Amino acid sequence: MSEKQNDTLEQRKKAQEEFIKLKKIQSGEMAPEPKPSEVAVMPKTFSEKLKNFWYHYKWHTLISLFLCFVLVIGVAQCASREKYDAKVVLYTNNYYYDGHINALGEYLTQYFTDINGDGEVKIQVLDCSYVADGKGDTDYINSLSTRLNSTLSGDGSVQLFIVDKKNYEHLNTVFDSVDEFFVDSAPLPDDVHEFFKEKDLELPKDLIIGRRIVEGTLIEKEKDIEVYTKENTAALNKIKQKVTK
């Protein structure tokens, strides 16, 4: 058989196979072959792989990076946040500057211990004081009142209050469920004024420091309430010992 006849037979065979394949595709017996444009071209070089990854996972990557950024910022803020061993409220009929608040916190460290174990005693003074003369900034006074009320009702770590006589009497009537707000109190020691004078500051005289009641209030069942009560009781007893010397 000649070479030309062989080519003809081969072409007829291929045409018959293509015809059978087409019939199977039309009847659903066989899936059609993908078009050249539908055939995936696998990236080969690093640049091609990077472009392919960015094309398919761009939003996934951006969202993941954003969440990582938020997490890092949150951890950094927690790590750098000031950690205090105790909190004391200052509530008098006066206005104070940051220097007064910082100095009072520094003075009170001698009566407390290092509860959190960071090697130093730090006391946070929560200033809730304002002059009740009707002339102050209403929004500012409202914010201080909100801070005081939230502290009274929901923060068991805050048990000591430095007050003047007027606010001492006011706080003693703040809860209907108890007869008196303060279960123990003492005058603030006189050496606090010497401490402030050394810093060119002045603190009102005749201030009282009192420990609030825990039993029968919302903070009674708070976690670590016994630890807070023990520490604040010990601090007030140290102050009372200094006053009686």
Coordinates of C-alpha atoms in Angstrom, one line a residue:
M1 CA 0.0 0.0 0.0
S2 CA 1.3 3.4 -1.0
E3 CA 2.2 6.2 1.5
K4 CA -0.6 8.3 0.1
Q5 CA -3.2 5.6 0.8
N6 CA -1.9 5.3 4.4
D7 CA -2.3 9.0 5.0
T8 CA -5.8 8.8 3.7
L9 CA -6.8 5.9 5.9
E10 CA -5.2 7.7 8.9
Q11 CA -7.2 10.8 8.2
R12 CA -10.5 8.8 7.9
K13 CA -9.7 7.1 11.2
K14 CA -9.2 10.4 13.0
A15 CA -12.3 11.9 11.4
Q16 CA -14.3 8.9 12.6
E17 CA -13.0 9.2 16.1
E18 CA -13.8 12.9 16.2
F19 CA -17.3 12.1 14.9
I20 CA -17.9 9.5 17.6
K21 CA -16.5 11.8 20.3
L22 CA -18.8 14.6 19.1
K23 CA -21.8 12.3 19.3
K24 CA -20.9 11.3 22.9
I25 CA -20.5 15.0 23.9
Q26 CA -23.9 15.8 22.4
S27 CA -25.6 12.9 24.1
G28 CA -23.9 13.8 27.5
E29 CA -21.9 10.6 27.7
M30 CA -18.6 12.6 27.6
A31 CA -17.6 16.0 28.9
P32 CA -16.3 18.5 26.3
E33 CA -12.6 19.3 26.4
P34 CA -11.8 22.7 27.8
K35 CA -11.1 25.6 25.5
P36 CA -7.5 26.8 25.3
S37 CA -8.5 30.0 27.2
E38 CA -9.9 27.8 30.0
V39 CA -6.8 25.8 30.6
A40 CA -5.0 27.0 33.7
V41 CA -1.5 28.2 33.1
M42 CA 0.6 27.4 36.2
P43 CA 3.0 30.2 37.2
K44 CA 6.6 29.2 37.0
T45 CA 8.8 32.1 38.1
F46 CA 8.7 33.7 41.6
S47 CA 7.3 36.9 40.2
E48 CA 4.5 35.0 38.5
K49 CA 3.7 33.0 41.6
L50 CA 3.6 36.2 43.7
K51 CA 1.2 37.9 41.2
N52 CA -1.0 34.8 41.2
F53 CA -1.1 34.7 45.0
W54 CA -1.9 38.4 45.3
Y55 CA -4.6 38.0 42.6
H56 CA -6.4 35.2 44.5
Y57 CA -5.7 36.1 48.1
K58 CA -5.4 39.9 48.1
W59 CA -8.3 40.6 50.5
H60 CA -7.5 37.6 52.7
T61 CA -3.9 39.0 53.1
L62 CA -5.0 42.6 53.8
I63 CA -7.6 41.5 56.4
S64 CA -5.0 39.3 58.1
L65 CA -2.5 42.1 58.2
F66 CA -5.0 44.5 59.7
L67 CA -6.0 42.0 62.4
C68 CA -2.4 41.4 63.3
F69 CA -1.8 45.2 63.5
V70 CA -4.8 45.6 65.9
L71 CA -3.5 42.7 68.0
V72 CA 0.0 44.1 68.3
I73 CA -1.3 47.6 69.2
G74 CA -3.6 46.0 71.9
V75 CA -0.8 44.0 73.4
A76 CA 1.5 47.0 73.4
Q77 CA -1.1 49.1 75.2
C78 CA -1.7 46.5 77.8
A79 CA 2.1 46.1 78.4
S80 CA 2.6 49.8 78.7
R81 CA -0.5 50.5 80.8
E82 CA 0.2 51.7 84.4
K83 CA -0.5 49.0 86.9
Y84 CA -1.6 50.2 90.3
D85 CA -1.6 48.3 93.7
A86 CA -4.6 50.3 95.0
K87 CA -7.0 53.1 94.1
V88 CA -8.2 55.9 96.4
V89 CA -11.0 58.4 95.7
L90 CA -10.5 62.1 96.4
Y91 CA -13.9 63.7 96.8
T92 CA -13.8 67.2 98.3
N93 CA -15.3 70.6 97.6
N94 CA -12.2 71.8 95.8
Y95 CA -10.5 71.8 92.4
Y96 CA -7.1 70.0 92.0
Y97 CA -4.4 70.0 89.4
D98 CA -2.5 66.9 88.2
G99 CA 0.4 67.9 90.5
H100 CA -1.9 67.5 93.5
I101 CA -3.2 64.1 92.4
N102 CA 0.2 62.7 91.6
A103 CA 1.6 64.0 94.9
L104 CA -1.2 62.5 96.9
G105 CA -0.7 59.2 95.2
E106 CA 3.0 59.3 96.0
Y107 CA 2.3 60.2 99.6
L108 CA -0.1 57.3 100.1
T109 CA 2.4 54.6 98.9
Q110 CA 3.9 54.4 102.4
Y111 CA 0.7 52.8 103.7
F112 CA 0.2 50.1 101.0
T113 CA 2.2 47.0 99.9
D114 CA 3.2 45.8 96.5
I115 CA 0.2 43.7 95.7
N116 CA 0.9 43.0 92.0
G117 CA 4.5 42.1 92.6
D118 CA 6.1 44.5 90.1
G119 CA 8.7 45.7 92.7
E120 CA 7.1 49.1 93.5
V121 CA 4.0 50.5 95.2
K122 CA 1.8 52.6 93.0
I123 CA -1.4 54.3 94.1
Q124 CA -4.0 55.7 91.7
V125 CA -5.9 58.7 93.0
L126 CA -9.3 59.1 91.4
D127 CA -10.2 62.7 91.5
C128 CA -14.0 63.2 91.8
S129 CA -13.8 66.6 93.5
Y130 CA -15.6 69.8 92.3
V131 CA -16.8 73.1 93.8
A132 CA -20.6 72.9 94.2
D133 CA -21.2 76.6 93.7
G134 CA -23.3 76.3 90.5
K135 CA -20.7 78.1 88.4
G136 CA -18.7 75.1 87.2
D137 CA -18.7 73.4 83.9
T138 CA -21.9 71.3 83.9
D139 CA -20.5 68.6 81.6
Y140 CA -17.3 68.3 83.6
I141 CA -19.2 68.0 86.9
N142 CA -21.6 65.4 85.4
S143 CA -18.6 63.3 84.3
L144 CA -17.1 63.4 87.8
S145 CA -20.5 62.4 89.3
T146 CA -20.7 59.5 86.8
R147 CA -17.1 58.4 87.8
L148 CA -18.0 58.6 91.5
N149 CA -21.3 56.7 91.1
S150 CA -19.7 53.9 89.0
T151 CA -16.9 53.6 91.6
L152 CA -19.4 53.4 94.4
S153 CA -21.6 50.8 92.8
G154 CA -19.1 48.6 90.9
D155 CA -15.5 48.7 91.8
G156 CA -14.5 46.6 94.9
S157 CA -10.8 47.6 94.6
V158 CA -11.7 51.2 95.6
Q159 CA -12.5 51.2 99.3
L160 CA -10.7 54.3 100.7
F161 CA -12.1 57.8 100.2
I162 CA -10.4 61.1 101.1
V163 CA -13.2 63.6 101.8
D164 CA -13.9 66.8 103.6
K165 CA -16.5 66.9 106.4
K166 CA -19.4 67.9 104.0
N167 CA -18.8 65.0 101.6
Y168 CA -18.1 62.6 104.5
E169 CA -21.7 63.3 105.7
H170 CA -23.0 63.1 102.1
L171 CA -21.5 59.7 101.4
N172 CA -22.8 58.3 104.7
T173 CA -26.3 58.7 103.4
V174 CA -25.7 57.5 99.8
F175 CA -26.9 53.9 100.3
D176 CA -30.4 53.1 101.5
S177 CA -29.4 49.5 102.2
V178 CA -26.9 50.4 104.9
D179 CA -27.0 52.7 107.8
E180 CA -23.6 54.3 107.1
F181 CA -21.2 54.3 104.1
F182 CA -18.0 54.5 106.2
V183 CA -17.2 51.6 108.5
D184 CA -14.0 53.2 109.7
S185 CA -12.2 56.5 109.3
A186 CA -9.4 58.7 110.5
P187 CA -8.0 62.2 109.9
L188 CA -5.5 62.4 107.2
P189 CA -2.1 62.7 108.9
D190 CA -0.6 66.2 109.3
D191 CA 2.6 65.2 107.6
V192 CA 0.8 65.2 104.3
H193 CA 0.8 69.0 104.3
E194 CA 4.6 69.0 104.9
F195 CA 4.9 66.5 101.9
F196 CA 2.9 68.9 99.7
K197 CA 4.7 72.0 100.9
E198 CA 8.0 70.4 99.7
K199 CA 6.5 70.2 96.3
D200 CA 5.2 73.8 96.4
L201 CA 1.6 72.5 96.6
E202 CA -1.1 72.9 99.2
L203 CA -3.8 70.5 100.3
P204 CA -7.0 71.5 102.3
K205 CA -6.8 70.9 106.0
D206 CA -9.0 68.7 108.1
L207 CA -9.5 66.0 105.4
I208 CA -10.8 62.6 106.4
I209 CA -9.8 59.2 105.0
G210 CA -12.5 56.5 105.4
R211 CA -13.0 52.9 104.4
R212 CA -16.3 52.2 102.7
I213 CA -18.7 49.4 103.7
V214 CA -18.6 46.2 101.6
E215 CA -21.2 44.0 103.3
G216 CA -24.7 44.4 101.9
T217 CA -23.6 46.2 98.7
L218 CA -23.1 45.2 95.1
I219 CA -19.3 44.8 95.4
E220 CA -19.6 42.2 98.2
K221 CA -19.5 39.3 95.7
E222 CA -16.8 40.7 93.5
K223 CA -13.7 38.5 92.7
D224 CA -10.8 39.2 95.0
I225 CA -12.9 41.4 97.3
E226 CA -11.4 39.8 100.4
V227 CA -7.9 40.8 99.1
Y228 CA -8.9 44.4 98.5
T229 CA -10.7 44.6 101.8
K230 CA -7.6 43.2 103.7
E231 CA -5.2 45.6 102.0
N232 CA -7.3 48.7 102.4
T233 CA -8.1 47.9 106.0
A234 CA -4.3 47.5 106.7
A235 CA -3.6 50.8 105.0
L236 CA -6.2 52.7 107.1
N237 CA -4.9 51.1 110.3
K238 CA -1.4 52.3 109.5
I239 CA -2.8 55.8 109.0
K240 CA -4.6 55.6 112.3
Q241 CA -1.5 54.6 114.1
K242 CA 0.4 57.6 112.7
V243 CA -2.4 60.0 113.7
T244 CA -2.4 58.7 117.3
K245 CA 1.4 59.0 117.8

